[in-house]
PDB file of C-alpha atoms in Angstrom:
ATOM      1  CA  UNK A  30      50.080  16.540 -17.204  1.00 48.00           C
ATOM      2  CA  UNK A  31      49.431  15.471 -13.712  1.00 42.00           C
ATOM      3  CA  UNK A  32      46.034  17.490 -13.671  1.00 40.00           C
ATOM      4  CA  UNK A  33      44.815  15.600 -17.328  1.00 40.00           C
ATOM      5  CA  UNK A  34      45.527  12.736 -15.643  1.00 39.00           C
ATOM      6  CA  UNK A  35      43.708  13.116 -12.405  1.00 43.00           C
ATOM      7  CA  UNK A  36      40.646  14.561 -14.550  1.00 40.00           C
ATOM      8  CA  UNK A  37      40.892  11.333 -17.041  1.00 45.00           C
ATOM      9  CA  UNK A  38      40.606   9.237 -13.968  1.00 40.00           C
ATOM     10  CA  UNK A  39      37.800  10.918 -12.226  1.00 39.00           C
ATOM     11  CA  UNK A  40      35.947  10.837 -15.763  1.00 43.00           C
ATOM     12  CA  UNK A  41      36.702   7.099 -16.146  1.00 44.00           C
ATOM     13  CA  UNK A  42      35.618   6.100 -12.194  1.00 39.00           C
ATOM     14  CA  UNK A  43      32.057   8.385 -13.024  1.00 41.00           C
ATOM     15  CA  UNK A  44      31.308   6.844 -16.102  1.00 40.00           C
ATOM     16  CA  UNK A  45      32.277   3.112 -14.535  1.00 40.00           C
ATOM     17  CA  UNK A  46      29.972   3.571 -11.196  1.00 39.00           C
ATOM     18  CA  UNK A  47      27.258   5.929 -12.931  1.00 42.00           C
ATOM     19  CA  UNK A  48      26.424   2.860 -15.426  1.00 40.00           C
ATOM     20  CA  UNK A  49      27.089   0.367 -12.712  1.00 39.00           C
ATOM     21  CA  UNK A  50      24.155   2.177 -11.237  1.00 36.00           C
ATOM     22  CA  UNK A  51      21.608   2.670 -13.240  1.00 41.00           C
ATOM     23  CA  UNK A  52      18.945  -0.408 -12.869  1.00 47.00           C
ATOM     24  CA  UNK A  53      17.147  -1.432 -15.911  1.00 55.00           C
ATOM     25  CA  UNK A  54      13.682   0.079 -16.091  1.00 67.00           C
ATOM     26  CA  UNK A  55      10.554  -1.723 -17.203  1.00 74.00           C
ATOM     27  CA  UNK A  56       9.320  -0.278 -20.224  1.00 80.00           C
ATOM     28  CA  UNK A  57       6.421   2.273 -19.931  1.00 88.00           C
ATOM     29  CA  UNK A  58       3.815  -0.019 -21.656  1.00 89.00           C
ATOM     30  CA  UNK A  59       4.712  -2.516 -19.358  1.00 93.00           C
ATOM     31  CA  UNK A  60       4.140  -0.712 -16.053  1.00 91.00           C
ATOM     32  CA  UNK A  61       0.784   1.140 -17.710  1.00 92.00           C
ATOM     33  CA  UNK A  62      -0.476  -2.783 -18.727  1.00 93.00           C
ATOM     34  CA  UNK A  63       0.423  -4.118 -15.306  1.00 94.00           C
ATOM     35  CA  UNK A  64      -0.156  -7.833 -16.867  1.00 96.00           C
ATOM     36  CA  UNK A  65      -1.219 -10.236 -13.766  1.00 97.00           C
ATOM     37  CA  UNK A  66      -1.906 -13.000 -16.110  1.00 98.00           C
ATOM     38  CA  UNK A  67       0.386 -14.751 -19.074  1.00 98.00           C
ATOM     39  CA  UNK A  68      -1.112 -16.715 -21.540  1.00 98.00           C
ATOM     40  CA  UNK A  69       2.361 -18.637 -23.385  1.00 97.00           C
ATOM     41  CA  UNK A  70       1.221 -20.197 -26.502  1.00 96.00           C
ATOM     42  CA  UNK A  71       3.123 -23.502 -27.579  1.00 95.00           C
ATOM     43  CA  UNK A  72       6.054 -22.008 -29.371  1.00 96.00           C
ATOM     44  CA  UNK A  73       6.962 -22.555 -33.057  1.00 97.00           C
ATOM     45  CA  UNK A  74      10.129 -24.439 -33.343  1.00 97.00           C
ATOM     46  CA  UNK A  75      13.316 -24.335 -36.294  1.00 95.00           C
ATOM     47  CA  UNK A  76      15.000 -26.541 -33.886  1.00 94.00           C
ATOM     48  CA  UNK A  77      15.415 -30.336 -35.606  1.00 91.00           C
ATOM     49  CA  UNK A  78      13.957 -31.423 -32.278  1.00 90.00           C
ATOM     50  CA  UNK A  79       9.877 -32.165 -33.117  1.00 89.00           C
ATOM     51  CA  UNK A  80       9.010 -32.590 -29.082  1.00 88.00           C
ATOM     52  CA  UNK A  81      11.034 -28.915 -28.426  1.00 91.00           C
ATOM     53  CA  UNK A  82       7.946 -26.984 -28.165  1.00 92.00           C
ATOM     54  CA  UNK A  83       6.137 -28.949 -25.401  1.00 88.00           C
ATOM     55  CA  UNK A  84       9.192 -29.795 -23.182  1.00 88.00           C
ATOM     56  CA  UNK A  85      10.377 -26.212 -23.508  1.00 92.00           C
ATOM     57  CA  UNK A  86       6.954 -25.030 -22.720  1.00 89.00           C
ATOM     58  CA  UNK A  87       6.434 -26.272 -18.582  1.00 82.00           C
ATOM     59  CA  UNK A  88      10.508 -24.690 -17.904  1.00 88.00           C
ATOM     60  CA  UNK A  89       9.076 -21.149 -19.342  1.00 88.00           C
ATOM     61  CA  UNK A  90       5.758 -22.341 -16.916  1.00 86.00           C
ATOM     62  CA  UNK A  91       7.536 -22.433 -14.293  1.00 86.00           C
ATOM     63  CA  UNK A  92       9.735 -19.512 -14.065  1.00 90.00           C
ATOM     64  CA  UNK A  93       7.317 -17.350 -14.997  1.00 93.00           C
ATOM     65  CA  UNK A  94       5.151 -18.477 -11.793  1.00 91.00           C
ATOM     66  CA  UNK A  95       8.451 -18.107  -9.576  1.00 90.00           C
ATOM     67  CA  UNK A  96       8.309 -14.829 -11.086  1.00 93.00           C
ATOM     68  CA  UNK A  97       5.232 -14.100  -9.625  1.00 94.00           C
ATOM     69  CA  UNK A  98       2.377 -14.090 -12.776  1.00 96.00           C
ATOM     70  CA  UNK A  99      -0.941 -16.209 -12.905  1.00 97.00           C
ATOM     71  CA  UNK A 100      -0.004 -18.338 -16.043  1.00 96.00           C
ATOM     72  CA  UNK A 101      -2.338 -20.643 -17.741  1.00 96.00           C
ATOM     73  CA  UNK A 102      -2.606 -24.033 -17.330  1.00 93.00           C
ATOM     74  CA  UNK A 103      -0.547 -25.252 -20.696  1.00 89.00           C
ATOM     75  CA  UNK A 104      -2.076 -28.143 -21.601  1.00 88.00           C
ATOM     76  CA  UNK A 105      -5.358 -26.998 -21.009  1.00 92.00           C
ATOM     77  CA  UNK A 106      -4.648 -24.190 -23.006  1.00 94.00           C
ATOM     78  CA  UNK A 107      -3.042 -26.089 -26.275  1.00 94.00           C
ATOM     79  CA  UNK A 108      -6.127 -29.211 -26.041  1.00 94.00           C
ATOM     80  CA  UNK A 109      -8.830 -26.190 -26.318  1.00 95.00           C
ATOM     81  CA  UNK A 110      -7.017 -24.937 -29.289  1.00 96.00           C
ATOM     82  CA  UNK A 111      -6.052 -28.455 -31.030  1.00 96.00           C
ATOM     83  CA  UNK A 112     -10.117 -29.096 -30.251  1.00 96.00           C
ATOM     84  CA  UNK A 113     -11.219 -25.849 -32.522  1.00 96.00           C
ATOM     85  CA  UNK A 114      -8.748 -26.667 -35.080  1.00 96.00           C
ATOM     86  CA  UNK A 115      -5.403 -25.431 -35.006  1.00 97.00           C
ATOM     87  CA  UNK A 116      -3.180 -28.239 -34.501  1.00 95.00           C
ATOM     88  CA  UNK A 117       0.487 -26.412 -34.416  1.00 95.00           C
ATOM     89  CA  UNK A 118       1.947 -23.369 -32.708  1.00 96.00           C
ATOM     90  CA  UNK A 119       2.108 -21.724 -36.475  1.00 97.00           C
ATOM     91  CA  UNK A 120      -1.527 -21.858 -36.784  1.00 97.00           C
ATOM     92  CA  UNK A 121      -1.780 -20.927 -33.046  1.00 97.00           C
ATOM     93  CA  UNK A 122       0.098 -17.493 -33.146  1.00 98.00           C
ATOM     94  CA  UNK A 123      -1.759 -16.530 -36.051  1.00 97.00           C
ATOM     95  CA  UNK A 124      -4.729 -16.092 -34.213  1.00 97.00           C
ATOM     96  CA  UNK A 125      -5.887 -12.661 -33.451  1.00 97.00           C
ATOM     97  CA  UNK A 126      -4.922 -11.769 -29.906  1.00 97.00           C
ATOM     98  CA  UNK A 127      -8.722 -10.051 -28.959  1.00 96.00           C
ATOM     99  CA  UNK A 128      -9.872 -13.236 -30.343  1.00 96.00           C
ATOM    100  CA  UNK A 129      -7.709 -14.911 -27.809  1.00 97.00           C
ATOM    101  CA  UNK A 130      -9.094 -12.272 -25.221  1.00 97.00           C
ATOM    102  CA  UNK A 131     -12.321 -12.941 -25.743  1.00 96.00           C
ATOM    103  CA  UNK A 132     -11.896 -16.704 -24.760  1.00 96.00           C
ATOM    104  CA  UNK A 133      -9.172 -16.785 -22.101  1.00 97.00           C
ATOM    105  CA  UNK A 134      -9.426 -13.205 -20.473  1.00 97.00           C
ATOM    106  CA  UNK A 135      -5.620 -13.163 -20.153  1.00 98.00           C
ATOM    107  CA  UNK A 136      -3.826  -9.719 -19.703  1.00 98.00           C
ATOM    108  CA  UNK A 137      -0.883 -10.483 -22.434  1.00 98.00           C
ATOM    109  CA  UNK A 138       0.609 -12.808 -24.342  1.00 98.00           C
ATOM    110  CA  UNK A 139       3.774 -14.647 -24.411  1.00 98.00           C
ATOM    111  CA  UNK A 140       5.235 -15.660 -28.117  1.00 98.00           C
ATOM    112  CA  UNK A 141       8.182 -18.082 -28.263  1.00 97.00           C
ATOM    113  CA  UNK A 142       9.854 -19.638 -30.981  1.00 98.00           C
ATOM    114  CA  UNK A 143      12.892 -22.067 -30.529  1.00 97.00           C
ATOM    115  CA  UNK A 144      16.069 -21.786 -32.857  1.00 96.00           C
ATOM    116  CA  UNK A 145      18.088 -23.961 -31.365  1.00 94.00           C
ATOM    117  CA  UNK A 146      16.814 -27.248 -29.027  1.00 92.00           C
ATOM    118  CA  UNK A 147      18.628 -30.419 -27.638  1.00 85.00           C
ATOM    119  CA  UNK A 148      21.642 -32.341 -28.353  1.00 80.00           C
ATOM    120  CA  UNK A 149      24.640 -30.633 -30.719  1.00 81.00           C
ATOM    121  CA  UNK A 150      27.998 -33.097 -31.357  1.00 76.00           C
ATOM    122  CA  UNK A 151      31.465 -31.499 -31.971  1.00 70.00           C
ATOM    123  CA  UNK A 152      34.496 -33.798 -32.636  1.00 66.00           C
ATOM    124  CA  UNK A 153      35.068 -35.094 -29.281  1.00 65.00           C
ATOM    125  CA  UNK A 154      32.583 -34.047 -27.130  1.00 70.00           C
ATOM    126  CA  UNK A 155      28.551 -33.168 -27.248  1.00 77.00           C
ATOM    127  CA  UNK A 156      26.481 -30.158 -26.213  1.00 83.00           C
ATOM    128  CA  UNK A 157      22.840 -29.097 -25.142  1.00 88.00           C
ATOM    129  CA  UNK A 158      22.084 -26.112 -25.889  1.00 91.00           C
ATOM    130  CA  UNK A 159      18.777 -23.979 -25.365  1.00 94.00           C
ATOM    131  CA  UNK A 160      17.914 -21.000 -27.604  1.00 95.00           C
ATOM    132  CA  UNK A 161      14.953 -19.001 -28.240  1.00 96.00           C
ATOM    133  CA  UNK A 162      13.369 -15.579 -28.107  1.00 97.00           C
ATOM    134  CA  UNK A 163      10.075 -14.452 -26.757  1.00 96.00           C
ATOM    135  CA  UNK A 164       8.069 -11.397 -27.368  1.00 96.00           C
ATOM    136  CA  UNK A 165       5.327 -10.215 -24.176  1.00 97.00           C
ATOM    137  CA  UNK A 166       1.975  -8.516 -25.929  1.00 98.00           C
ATOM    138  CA  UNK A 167      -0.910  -6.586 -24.199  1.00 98.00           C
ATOM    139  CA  UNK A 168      -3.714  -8.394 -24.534  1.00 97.00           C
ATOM    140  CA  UNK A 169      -6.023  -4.956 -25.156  1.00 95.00           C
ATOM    141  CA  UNK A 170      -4.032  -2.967 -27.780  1.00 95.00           C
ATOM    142  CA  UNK A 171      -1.861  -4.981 -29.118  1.00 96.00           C
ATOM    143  CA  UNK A 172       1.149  -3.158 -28.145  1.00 96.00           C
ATOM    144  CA  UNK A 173       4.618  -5.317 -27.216  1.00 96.00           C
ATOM    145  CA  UNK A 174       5.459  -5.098 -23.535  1.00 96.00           C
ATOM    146  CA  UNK A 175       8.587  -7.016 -23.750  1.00 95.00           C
ATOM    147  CA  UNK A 176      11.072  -8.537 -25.529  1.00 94.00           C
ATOM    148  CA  UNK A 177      13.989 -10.965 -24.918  1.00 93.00           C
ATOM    149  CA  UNK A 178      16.028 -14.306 -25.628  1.00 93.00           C
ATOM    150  CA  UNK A 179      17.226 -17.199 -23.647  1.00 93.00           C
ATOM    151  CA  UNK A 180      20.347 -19.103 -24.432  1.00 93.00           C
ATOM    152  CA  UNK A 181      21.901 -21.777 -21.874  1.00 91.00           C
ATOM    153  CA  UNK A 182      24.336 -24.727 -22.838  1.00 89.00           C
ATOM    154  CA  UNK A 183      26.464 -27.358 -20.930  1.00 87.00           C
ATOM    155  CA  UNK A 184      29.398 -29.188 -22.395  1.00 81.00           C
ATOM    156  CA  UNK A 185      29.397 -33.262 -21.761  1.00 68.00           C
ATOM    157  CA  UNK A 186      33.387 -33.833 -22.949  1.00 59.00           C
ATOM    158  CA  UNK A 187      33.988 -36.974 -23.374  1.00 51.00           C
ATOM    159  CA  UNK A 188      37.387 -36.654 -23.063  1.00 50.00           C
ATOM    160  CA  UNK A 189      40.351 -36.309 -26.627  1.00 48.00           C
ATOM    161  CA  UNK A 190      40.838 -40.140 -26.403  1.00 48.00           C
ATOM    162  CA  UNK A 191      36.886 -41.376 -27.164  1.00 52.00           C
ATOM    163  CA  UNK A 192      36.249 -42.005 -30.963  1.00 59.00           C
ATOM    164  CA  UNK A 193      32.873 -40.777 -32.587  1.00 60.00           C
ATOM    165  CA  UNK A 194      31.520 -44.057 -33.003  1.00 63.00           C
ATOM    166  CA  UNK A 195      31.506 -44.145 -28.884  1.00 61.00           C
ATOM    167  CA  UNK A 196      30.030 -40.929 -28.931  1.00 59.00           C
ATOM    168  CA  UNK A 197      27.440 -41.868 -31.004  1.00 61.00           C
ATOM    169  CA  UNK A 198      26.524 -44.796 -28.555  1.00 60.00           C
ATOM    170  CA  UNK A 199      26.651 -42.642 -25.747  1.00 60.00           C
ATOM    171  CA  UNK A 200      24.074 -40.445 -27.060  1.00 58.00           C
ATOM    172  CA  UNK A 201      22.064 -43.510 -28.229  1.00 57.00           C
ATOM    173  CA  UNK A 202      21.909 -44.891 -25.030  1.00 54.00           C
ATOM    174  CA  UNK A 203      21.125 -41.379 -23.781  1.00 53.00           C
ATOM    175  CA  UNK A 204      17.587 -41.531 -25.542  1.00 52.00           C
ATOM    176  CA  UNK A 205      17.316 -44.879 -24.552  1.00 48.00           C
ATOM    177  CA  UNK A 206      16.815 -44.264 -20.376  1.00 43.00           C
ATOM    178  CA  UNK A 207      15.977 -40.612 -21.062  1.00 50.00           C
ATOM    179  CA  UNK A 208      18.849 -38.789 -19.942  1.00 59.00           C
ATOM    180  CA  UNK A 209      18.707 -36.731 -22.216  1.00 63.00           C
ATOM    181  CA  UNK A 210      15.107 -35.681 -21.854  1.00 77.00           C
ATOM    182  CA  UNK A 211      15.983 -34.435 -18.217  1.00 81.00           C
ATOM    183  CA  UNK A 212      19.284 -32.625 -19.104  1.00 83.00           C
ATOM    184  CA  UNK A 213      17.117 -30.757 -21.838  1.00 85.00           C
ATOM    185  CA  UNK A 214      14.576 -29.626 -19.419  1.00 87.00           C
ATOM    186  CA  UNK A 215      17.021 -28.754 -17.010  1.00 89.00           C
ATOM    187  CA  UNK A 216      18.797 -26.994 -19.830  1.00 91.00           C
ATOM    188  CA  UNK A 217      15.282 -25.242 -20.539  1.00 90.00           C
ATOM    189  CA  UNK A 218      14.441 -23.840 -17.165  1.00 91.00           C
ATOM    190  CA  UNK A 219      17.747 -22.431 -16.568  1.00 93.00           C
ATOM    191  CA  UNK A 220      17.581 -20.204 -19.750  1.00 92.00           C
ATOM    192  CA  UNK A 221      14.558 -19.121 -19.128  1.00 91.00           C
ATOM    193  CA  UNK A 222      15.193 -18.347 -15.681  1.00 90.00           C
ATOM    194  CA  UNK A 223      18.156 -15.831 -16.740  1.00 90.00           C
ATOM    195  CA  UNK A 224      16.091 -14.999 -19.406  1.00 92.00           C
ATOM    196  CA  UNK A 225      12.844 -13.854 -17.013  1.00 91.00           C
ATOM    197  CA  UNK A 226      15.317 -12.522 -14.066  1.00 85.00           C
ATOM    198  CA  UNK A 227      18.153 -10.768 -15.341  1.00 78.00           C
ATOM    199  CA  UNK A 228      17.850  -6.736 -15.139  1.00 75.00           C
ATOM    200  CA  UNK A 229      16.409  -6.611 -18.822  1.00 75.00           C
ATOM    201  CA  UNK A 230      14.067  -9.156 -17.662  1.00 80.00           C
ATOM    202  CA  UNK A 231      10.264  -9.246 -16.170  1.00 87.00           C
ATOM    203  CA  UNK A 232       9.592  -6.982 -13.809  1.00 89.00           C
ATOM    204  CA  UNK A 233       8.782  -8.522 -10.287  1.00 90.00           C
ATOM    205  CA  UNK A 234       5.237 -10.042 -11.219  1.00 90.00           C
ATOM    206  CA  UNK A 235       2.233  -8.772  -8.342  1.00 92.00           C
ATOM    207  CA  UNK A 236       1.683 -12.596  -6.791  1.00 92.00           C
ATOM    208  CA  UNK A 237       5.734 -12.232  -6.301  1.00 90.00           C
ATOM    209  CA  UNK A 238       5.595  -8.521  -4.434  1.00 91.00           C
ATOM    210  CA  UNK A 239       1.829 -10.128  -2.079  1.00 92.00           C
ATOM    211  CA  UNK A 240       4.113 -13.246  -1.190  1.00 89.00           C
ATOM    212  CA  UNK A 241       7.210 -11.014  -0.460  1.00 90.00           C
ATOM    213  CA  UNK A 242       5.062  -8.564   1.741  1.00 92.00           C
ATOM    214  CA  UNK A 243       3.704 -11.512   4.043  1.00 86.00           C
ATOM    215  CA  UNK A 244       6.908 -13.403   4.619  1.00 87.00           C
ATOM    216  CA  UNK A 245       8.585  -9.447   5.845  1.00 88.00           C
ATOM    217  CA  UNK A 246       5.416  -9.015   7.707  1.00 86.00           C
ATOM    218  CA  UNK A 247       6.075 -12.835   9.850  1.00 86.00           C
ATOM    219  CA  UNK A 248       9.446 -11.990  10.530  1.00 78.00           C
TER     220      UNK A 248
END
């Protein structure tokens, strides 16, 4: 009995520390791509929230620069496309990526759409919540690098004795002096940062590894 023990717990401590170990690997498309440049389309949005796309769109900016990829300047990007006639993301990601190629030379493609986006109310307290997945494509053939979702939310309780109707003001006034606005974006950046930097995230991007080498090599 004592020996099925000892072998139950030696079986239980290799199978804990051999998965603790094993770091997630890029996928093989992604390290044979080797994508240096992102170009992240507006995304679509099911979110009630009609300004999601283009306040969600400088967070995911952002953290995919930190992350160390060239990505393209977005409104530059979504004025050239509004200018040949497509006017919303939908129409956007329908056109053909080569086509997309042709004009912007990127190396992939980031796809986003937004599920959920802003300010949710529960009986005595409000959330913002962040949602969305995005899907990384090769530029050349087509082939997805990537997948993955971000989700972030904070709480703002405002505590069992306030009634709705204060609520309600609360999150009037909010839109009023745009506090809401900031706490989305902040919202925003920090789901995509988890999304873009957690082990099943982007690989470190090659502007990332240069600046890494030079700050070791001052040291």
């Amino acid at each position: 009995m004592k020996l099925f023990l000892r072998l139950s717990l030696l079986l239980s401590l290799s199978l804990l520390f051999g998965c603790a170990s094993t770091p997630h690997q890029p996928s093989e498309a992604f390290l044979k791509a080797d994508p240096h440049s992102i170009l992240v389309l507006p995304p679509t949005n099911e979110s009630p929230e009609v300004l999601a796309p283009y306040m969600y769109l400088s967070t995911m900016n952002k953290a995919l620069g930190e992350r160390g990829y060239y990505v393209f300047p977005v409104m530059l990007v979504d004025q050239f496309m509004k200018d040949n006639g497509y006017y919303i993301p939908e129409e956007m990601h329908q056109i053909p990526i080569d086509k997309l190629y042709d004009v912007f030379g990127q190396d992939a493609v980031l796809y986003i759409n937004i599920s959920r986006f802003g300010q949710e109310f529960f009986l005595f307290s409000s959330s913002t919540v962040v949602q969305a997945q995005a899907r990384l494509v090769d530029s050349k053939t087509g082939t997805t690098l990537w997948e993955g979702k971000a989700f972030h939310s904070e709480s703002t309780n405002n505590g069992s004795t306030s009634s709705f109707t204060q609520m309600m003001v609360n999150a009037v006034m909010d839109q009023i002096v745009d506090n809401l606005s900031v706490r989305v974006r902040h919202v925003s950046y920090i789901a995509n940062d988890q999304m873009i930097n957690n082990p099943s995230g982007f690989p470190k991007g090659p502007y990332r590894i240069a600046r890494e080498l030079e700050e070791a090599k001052n040291k």
